Structure formats: structure tokens, C-alpha cells
Short mmCIF file of C-alpha atoms and ligand atoms in Angstrom, two decimals:
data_model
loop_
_atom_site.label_atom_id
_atom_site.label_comp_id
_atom_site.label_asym_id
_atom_site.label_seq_id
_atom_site.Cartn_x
_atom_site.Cartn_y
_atom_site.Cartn_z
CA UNK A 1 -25.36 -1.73 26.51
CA UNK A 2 -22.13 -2.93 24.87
CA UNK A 3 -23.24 -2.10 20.62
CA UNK A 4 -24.57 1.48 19.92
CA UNK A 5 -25.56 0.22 16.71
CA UNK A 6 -25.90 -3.59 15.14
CA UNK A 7 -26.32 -3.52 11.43
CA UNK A 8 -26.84 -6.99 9.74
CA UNK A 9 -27.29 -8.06 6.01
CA UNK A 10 -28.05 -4.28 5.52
CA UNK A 11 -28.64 -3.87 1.56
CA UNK A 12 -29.69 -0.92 -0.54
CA UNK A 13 -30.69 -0.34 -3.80
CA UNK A 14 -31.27 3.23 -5.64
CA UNK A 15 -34.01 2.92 -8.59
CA UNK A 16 -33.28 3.52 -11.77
CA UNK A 17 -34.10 7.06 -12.87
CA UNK A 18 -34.33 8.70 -16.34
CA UNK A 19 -31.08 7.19 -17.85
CA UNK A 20 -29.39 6.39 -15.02
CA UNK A 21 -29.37 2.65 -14.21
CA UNK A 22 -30.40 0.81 -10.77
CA UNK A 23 -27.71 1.05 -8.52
CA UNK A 24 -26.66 -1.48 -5.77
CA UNK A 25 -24.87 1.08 -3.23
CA UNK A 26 -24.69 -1.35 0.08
CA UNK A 27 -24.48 -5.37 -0.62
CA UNK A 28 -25.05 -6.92 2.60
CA UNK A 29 -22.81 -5.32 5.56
CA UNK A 30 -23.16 -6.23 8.89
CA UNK A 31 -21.33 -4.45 11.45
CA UNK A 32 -21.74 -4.16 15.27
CA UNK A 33 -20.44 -0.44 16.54
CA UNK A 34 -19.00 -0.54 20.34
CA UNK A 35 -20.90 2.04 22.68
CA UNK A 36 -18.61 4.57 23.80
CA UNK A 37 -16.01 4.04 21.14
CA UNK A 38 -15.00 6.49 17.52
CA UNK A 39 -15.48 4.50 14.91
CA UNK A 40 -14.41 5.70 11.47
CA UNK A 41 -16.38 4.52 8.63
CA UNK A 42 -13.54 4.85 5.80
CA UNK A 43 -13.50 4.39 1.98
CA UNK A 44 -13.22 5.64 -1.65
CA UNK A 45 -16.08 7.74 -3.18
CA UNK A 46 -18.69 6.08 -4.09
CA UNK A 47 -18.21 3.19 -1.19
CA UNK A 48 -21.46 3.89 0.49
CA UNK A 49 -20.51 5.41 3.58
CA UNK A 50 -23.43 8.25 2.93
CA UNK A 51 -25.77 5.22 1.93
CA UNK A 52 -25.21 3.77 5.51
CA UNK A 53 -25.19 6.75 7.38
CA UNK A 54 -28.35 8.36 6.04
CA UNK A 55 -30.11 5.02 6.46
CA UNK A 56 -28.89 4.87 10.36
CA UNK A 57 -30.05 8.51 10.42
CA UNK A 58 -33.64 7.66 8.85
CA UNK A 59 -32.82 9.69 6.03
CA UNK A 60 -32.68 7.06 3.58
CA UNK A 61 -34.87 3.80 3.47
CA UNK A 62 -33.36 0.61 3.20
CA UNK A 63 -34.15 -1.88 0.81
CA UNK A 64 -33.39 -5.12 2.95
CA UNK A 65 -31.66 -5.64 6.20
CA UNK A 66 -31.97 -5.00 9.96
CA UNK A 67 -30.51 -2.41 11.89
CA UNK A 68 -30.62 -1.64 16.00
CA UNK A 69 -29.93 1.39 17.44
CA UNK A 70 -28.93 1.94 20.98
CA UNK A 71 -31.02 -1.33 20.98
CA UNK A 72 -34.43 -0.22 18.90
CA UNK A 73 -35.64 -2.06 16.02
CA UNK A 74 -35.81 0.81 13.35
CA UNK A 75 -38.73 -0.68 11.54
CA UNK A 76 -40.21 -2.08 14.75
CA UNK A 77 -39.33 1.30 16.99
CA UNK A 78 -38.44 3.95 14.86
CA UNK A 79 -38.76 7.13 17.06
CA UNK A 80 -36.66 5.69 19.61
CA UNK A 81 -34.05 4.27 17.55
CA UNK A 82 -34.15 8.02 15.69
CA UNK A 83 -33.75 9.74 19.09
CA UNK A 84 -30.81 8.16 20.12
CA UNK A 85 -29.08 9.09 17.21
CA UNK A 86 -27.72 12.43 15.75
CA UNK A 87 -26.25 13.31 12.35
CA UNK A 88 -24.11 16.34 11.35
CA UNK A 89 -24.74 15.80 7.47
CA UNK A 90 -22.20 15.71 4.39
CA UNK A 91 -24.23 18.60 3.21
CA UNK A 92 -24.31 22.27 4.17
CA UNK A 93 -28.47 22.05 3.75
CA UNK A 94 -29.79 24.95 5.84
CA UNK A 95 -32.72 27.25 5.71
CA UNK A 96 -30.74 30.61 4.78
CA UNK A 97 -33.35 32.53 6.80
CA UNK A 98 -33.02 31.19 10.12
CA UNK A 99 -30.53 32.50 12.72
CA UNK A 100 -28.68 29.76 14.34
CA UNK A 101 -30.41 29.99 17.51
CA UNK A 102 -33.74 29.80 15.71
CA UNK A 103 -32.55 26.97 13.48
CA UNK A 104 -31.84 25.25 16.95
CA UNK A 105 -34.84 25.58 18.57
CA UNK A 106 -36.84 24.44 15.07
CA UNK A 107 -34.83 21.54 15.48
CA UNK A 108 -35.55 20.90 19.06
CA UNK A 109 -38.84 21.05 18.34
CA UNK A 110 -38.85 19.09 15.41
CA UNK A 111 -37.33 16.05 18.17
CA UNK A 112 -39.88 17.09 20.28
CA UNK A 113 -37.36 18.56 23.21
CA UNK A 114 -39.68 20.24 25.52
CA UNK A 115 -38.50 24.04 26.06
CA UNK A 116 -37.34 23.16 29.29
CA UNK A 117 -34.57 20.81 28.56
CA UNK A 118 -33.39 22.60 26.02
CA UNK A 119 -29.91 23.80 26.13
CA UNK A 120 -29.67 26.21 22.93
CA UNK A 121 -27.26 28.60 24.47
CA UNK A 122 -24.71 25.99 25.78
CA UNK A 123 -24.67 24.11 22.08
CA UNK A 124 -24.20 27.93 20.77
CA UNK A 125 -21.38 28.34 23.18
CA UNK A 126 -19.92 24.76 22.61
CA UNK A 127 -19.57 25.21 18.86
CA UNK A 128 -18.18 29.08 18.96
CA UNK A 129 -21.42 30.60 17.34
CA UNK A 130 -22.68 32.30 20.33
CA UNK A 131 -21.47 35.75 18.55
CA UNK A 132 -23.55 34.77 15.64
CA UNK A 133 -26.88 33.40 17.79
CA UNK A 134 -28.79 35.97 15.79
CA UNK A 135 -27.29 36.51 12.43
CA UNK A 136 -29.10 35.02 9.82
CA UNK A 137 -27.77 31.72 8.39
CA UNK A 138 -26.80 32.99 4.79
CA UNK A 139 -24.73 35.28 6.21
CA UNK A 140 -22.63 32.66 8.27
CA UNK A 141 -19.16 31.38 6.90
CA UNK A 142 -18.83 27.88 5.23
CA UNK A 143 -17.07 26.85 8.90
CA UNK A 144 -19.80 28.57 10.73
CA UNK A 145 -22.35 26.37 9.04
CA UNK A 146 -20.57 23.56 9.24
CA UNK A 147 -20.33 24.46 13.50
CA UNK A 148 -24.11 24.63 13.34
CA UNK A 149 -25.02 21.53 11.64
CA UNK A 150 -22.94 20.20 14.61
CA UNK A 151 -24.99 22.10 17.10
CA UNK A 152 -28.02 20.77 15.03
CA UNK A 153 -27.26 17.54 15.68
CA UNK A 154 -26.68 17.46 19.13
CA UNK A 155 -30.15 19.55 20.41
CA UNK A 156 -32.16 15.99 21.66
CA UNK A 157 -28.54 15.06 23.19
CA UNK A 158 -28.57 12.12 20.94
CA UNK A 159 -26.16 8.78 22.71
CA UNK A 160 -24.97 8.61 19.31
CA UNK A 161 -23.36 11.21 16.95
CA UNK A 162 -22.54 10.72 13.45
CA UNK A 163 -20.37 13.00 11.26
CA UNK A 164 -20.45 12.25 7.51
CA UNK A 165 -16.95 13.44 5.93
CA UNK A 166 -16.90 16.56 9.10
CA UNK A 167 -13.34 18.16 7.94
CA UNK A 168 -13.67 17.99 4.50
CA UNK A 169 -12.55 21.12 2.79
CA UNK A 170 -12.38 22.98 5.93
CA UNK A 171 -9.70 24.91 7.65
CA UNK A 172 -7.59 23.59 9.93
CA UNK A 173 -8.57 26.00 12.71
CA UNK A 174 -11.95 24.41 12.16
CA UNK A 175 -10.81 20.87 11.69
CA UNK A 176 -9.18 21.51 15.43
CA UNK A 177 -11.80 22.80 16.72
CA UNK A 178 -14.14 19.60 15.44
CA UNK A 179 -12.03 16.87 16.72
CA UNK A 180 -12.11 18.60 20.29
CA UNK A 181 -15.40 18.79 20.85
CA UNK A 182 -15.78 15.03 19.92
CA UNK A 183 -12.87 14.33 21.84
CA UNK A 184 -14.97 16.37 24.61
CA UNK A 185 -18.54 14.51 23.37
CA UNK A 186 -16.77 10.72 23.41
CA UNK A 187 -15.24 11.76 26.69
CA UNK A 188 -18.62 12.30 28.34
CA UNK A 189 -19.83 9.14 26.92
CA UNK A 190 -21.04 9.33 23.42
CA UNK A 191 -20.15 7.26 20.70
CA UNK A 192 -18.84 8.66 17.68
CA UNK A 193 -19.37 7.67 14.42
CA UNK A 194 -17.40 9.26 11.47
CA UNK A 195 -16.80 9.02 7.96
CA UNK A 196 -13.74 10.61 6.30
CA UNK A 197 -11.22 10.25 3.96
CA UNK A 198 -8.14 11.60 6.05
CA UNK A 199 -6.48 8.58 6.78
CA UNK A 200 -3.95 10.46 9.60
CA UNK A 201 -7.03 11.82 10.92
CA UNK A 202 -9.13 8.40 11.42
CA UNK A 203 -5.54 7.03 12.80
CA UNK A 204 -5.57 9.18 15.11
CA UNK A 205 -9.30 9.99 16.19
CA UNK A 206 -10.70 6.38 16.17
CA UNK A 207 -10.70 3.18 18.24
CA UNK A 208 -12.04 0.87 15.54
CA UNK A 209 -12.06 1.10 12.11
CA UNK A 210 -14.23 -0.16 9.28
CA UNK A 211 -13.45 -0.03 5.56
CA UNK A 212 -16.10 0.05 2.89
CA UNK A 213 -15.66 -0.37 -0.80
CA UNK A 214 -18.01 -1.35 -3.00
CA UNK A 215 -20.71 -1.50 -0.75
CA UNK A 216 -18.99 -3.89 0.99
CA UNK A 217 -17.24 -4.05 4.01
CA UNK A 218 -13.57 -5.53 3.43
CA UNK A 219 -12.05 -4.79 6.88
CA UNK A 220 -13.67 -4.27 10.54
CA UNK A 221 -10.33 -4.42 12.95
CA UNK A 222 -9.24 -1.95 16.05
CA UNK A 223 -7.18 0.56 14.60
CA UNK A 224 -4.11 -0.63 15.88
CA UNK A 225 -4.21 -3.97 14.28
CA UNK A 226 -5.07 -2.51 11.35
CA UNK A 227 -2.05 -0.40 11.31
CA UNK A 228 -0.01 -3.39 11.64
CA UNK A 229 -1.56 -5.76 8.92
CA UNK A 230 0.54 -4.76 6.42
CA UNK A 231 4.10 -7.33 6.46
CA UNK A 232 6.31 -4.56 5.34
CA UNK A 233 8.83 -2.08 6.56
CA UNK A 234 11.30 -0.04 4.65
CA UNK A 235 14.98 1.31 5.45
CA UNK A 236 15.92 4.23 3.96
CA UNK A 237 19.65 4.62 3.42
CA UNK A 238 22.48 7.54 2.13
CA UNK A 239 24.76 5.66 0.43
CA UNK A 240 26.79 8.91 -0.20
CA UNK A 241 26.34 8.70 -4.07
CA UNK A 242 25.01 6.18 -6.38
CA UNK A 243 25.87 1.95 -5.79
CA UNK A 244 24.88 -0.43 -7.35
CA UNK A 245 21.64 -2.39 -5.81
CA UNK A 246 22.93 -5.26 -3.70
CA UNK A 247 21.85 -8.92 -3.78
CA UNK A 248 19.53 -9.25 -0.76
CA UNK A 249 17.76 -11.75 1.28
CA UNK A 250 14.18 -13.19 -0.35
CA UNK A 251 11.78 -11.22 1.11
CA UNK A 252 13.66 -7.71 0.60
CA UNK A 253 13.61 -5.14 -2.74
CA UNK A 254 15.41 -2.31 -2.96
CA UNK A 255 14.86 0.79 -4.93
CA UNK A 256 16.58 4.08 -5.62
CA UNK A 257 14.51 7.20 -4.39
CA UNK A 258 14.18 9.91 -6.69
CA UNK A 259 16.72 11.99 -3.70
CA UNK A 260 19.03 9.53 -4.33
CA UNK A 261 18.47 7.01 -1.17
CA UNK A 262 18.50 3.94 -1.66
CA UNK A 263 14.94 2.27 -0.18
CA UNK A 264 15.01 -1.31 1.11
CA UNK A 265 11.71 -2.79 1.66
CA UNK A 266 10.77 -6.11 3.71
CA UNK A 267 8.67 -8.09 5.68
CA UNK A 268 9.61 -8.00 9.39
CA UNK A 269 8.52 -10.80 10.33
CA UNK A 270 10.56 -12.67 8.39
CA UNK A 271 13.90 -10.39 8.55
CA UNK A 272 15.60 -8.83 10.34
CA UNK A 273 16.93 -5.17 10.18
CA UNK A 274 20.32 -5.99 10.99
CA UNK A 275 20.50 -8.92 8.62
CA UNK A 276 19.91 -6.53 5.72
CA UNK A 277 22.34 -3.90 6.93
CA UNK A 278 24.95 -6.89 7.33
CA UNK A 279 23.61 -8.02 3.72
CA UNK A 280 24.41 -4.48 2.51
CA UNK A 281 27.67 -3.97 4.38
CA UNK A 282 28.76 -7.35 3.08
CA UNK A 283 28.23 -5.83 -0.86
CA UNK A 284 30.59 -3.21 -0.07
CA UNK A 285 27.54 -0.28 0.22
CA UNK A 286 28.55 2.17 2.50
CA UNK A 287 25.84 3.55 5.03
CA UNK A 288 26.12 6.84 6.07
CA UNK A 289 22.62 7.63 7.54
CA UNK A 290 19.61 5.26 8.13
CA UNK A 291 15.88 5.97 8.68
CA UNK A 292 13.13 3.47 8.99
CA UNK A 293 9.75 4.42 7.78
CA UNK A 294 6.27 1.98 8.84
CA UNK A 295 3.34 1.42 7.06
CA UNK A 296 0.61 3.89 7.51
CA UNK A 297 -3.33 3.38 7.33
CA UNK A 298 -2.57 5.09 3.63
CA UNK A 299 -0.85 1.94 2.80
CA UNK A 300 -3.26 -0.50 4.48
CA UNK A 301 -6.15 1.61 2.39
CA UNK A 302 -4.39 1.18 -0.59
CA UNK A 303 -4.17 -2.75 -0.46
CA UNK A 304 -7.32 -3.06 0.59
CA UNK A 305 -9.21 -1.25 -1.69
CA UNK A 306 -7.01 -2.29 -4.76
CA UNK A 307 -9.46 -2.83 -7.37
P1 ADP B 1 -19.81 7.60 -0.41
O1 ADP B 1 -20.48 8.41 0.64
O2 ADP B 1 -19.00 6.47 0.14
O3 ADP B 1 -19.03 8.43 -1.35
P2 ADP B 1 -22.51 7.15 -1.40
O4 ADP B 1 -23.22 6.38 -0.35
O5 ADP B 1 -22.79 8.60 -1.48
O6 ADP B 1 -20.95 6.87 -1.29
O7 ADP B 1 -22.83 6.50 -2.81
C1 ADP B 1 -22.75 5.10 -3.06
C2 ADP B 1 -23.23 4.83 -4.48
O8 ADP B 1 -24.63 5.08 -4.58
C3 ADP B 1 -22.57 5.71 -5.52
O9 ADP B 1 -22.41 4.97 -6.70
C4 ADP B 1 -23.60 6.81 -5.73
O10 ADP B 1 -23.51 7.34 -7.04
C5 ADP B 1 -24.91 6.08 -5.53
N1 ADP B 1 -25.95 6.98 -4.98
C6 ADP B 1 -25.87 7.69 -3.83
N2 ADP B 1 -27.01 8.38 -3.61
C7 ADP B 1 -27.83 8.08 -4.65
C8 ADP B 1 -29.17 8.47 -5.00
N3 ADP B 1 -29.88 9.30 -4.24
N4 ADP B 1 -29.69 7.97 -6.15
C9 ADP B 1 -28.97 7.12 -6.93
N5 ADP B 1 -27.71 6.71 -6.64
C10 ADP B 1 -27.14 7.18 -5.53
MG1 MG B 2 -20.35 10.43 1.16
#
């Protein structure tokens, strides 16, 4: 199996209601999802990442399209393609009268996981709620819910686990303690899908990356290619007190910073480094300290999604 998932011309429309108009959330994205990888899905509100993700998760219906799931047909087999696939959801929806172990096995049971390979105590234990097995669920903490609808998601052992915006507005104990256990997961073979809009976070967590705007996808690359799309690098210098900007090669700006540096921004592959420094020492601009700063995934977000 080399695609988890294989979405093509994938479309979704929500009805008009009351006076809210029809809305177009997904145009047509098609987008194949490596088995074994972390994959962030990544965009502004409003994008459609939840669209997508609730219609891989069966949650939503879609209104045209086809999408395979660890290589079932939803509309032509839609239990499998549902059991190979687990969702920790954007919302904290939980029945406040269920202790987490009984929330669990209702779940289970819900995927049809016969009692005997069921391993409630080892998802308690893996998400740090085994203290709280039997407290009831309105009594839990915002992170202990959150570690729950994790558990939740993993009871039929799904080959596929998707977290819809995981870290957002938690603590970063529990953000920690999130990204290990799908380190953990995705190192025992499952493939991670996530939405989020930390961009340091999906730099560092993900393989591949996908950016959605508009329902649209404008992007699909491997993260590190991504990271290097953007042409520009910028040299930050202390010029000891205020100069006047230099003349520079085409290609380069400069700008003052509001600490006083002086910024120098430009396309490497075009220039070079030293080039600039000799364009600078060359005006007379004395350099007393130099640091380099690259372009981030914040920067390639920003270009991309530039309305
Ligand atoms: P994201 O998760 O990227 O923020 P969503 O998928 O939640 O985006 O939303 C995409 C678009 O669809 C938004 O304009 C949103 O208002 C709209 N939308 C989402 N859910 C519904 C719904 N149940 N009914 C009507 N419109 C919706
Ligand atoms: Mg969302």
C-alpha cells in the first residue's frame, strides 16, 4: 500500500440555510496522502480543512468526488474505508456523563471491537488518563478531554489517524505530550494526518505538506522543498549607528529595522552574500555584527495564501 488516502475532484457544497447563502467550502482537490508519512493539512480559517477531514471521517457527506481509504471506495465500501480511519475532532463533543473508560468502551462498541481485542486500559495509560478512568467526563480538564478524544480515536486501532487543529489553545505540557504519542503512533506505522495552524509545529512534525485556501489546494510539496520555495534571504547588519542605505546589486533591498539594523534582503540564487557585504563595504558602511535569517513556512504561507 503506498497512499493511505487518494482524494480526487473532491467537491462540497453546504445548502443554503435561513439567510445564510450556499456555500462552496471544497472546489475540486485531489490529493494522494503517503502511508506511513505526517501530513499537515495547513491553511487560513475558513480553507476547508474541517470540510475535508469530516468527509474522510464520514462525518460529512460529499457533494461530488471520489475518495479511497487505505484502498476502500467510501461510497462503494464504506465500513471498511471508516475502519481504517480515526479522527480526534476539532471539537471537545463528549457525553458529560460518561467516565473515560466508559466513553471508550461505547466507542469500541460503536466500531464493533469485540471485548476481547479491546485495549481500554493501555489507550488510558497511553494518553495519561488512567488516574481519571472513572471520573466522569464533565469533571475532566479542557487537556484531559482533549487526551480522550485522542484515546477515542484510536479504540478500533485505526491505520490512519487524523487530528483536526490537536494543539490549539492548549498548554504546552499538553501540546508535548500530543506530538509524542504521534511521534510514537507514526513510529509504529500509522499515518498521520493533521490540520493546524502552527506553522513551526507542521515544520517540524510533518513529512509532506499540503496548503488549502479557498477550498483549494495551492501547494502539495515535501516539507523541505517547501521551506525552500521562497528566493529570498536576508542579512541583518549593526552598522554601529544610522548610514545611509547603500546602492546595491538588482535583486537586493535594504531596510532599517525598527532596532536600528539595517536588513538586506535578496534572492540567493542570484547573489551572493559576499557580493553584498563587498557592495556595502565599498559604500563606506561599516559592519560590526552580521546575522542571516531564512525564510520560514510563515513566509511561504504568507505568499501563498496572499489574497
Ligand atoms: P477550516 O477548518 O479550514 O477553518 P471549514 O471546513 O470549517 O474551514 O469551513 C470551510 C467553509 O465552509 C467556511 O466558509 C465555513 O463557514 C463553511 N462551513 C463549514 N461548515 C459548515 C456548515 N455545517 N454549514 C455551512 N457552512 C459551513
Ligand atoms: Mg477547522
Amino acid at each position: 500500500m503506498s497512499d493511505a488516502i487518494q482524494i480526487t475532484g473532491l467537491r462540497k457544497t453546504y445548502a443554503a440555510q435561513g439567510n445564510a447563502p450556499a456555500k462552496e467550502a471544497l472546489k475540486g482537490v485531489d490529493l494522494n496522502i503517503r502511508a506511513g508519512s505526517i501530513f499537515g493539512l495547513l491553511g487560513p480559517n475558513g480553507a476547508g480543512k474541517s470540510t475535508l477531514i469530516n468527509i474522510l471521517a464520514g462525518l460529512v457527506n460529499k457533494t461530488a468526488g471520489r475518495v479511497t481509504i487505505w484502498g476502500f471506495d467510501q461510497d462503494v465500501n464504506p465500513r471498511q474505508s471508516r475502519a481504517a480511519i480515526g479522527v480526534m475532532p476539532q471539537e471537545l463533543n463528549m457525553d458529560p456523563f460518561f467516565t473515560p473508560r466508559a466513553s471508550l468502551e461505547v466507542q469500541a462498541g460503536l466500531y464493533g471491537v469485540p471485548k476481547a481485542e479491546r485495549w481500554t486500559d493501555e489507550l488510558l495509560e497511553l494518553v495519561g488518563l488512567t488516574g481519571q478512568a472513572n471520573a466522569y467526563a464533565r469533571a475532566l480538564s479542557g487537556g484531559m478531554k482533549r487526551r480522550l478524544l485522542l484515546a477515542k480515536a484510536l479504540v478500533h486501532r485505526p491505520q490512519i489517524l487524523v487530528l483536526d487543529e490537536p494543539t490549539a489553545g492548549v498548554d504546552i505540557t499538553l501540546r508535548e505530550m500530543l506530538w509524542s504519542n504521534v511521534r510514537k503512533l507514526n513510529d509504529q506505522g500509522m499515518t498521520i494526518i493533521l490540520t493546524t495552524h502552527y506553522l513551526e509545529e507542521a515544520e517540524q512534525m510533518c513529512d509532506e505538506i499540503a496548503i488549502i485556501n479557498h477550498g483549494q489546494v495551492v501547494i502539495r510539496q515535501n516539507t523541505r522543498d517547501l521551506l525552500s520555495r521562497t528566493d529570498g534571504k536576508t542579512l541583518v547588519l549593526d552598522t554601529g549607528g544610522p548610514v545611509t542605505l547603500p546602492d546595491l546589486p538588482p535583486g537586493a533591498r535594504a531596510e532599517r529595522r525598527p532596532d536600528g539594523r539595517l536588513a538586506i534582503t535578496y534572492p540567493p540564487s542570484r547573489l551572493r552574500a559576499d557580493q553584498l557585504l563587498d557592495a556595502l563595504r565599498g559604500a563606506g558602511i561599516p559592519i560590526l555584527d552580521v546575522a542571516t535569517e531564512q525564510p520560514d513556512l510563515e513566509d511561504v504561507f504568507v505568499e501563498l495564501t496572499r489574497d
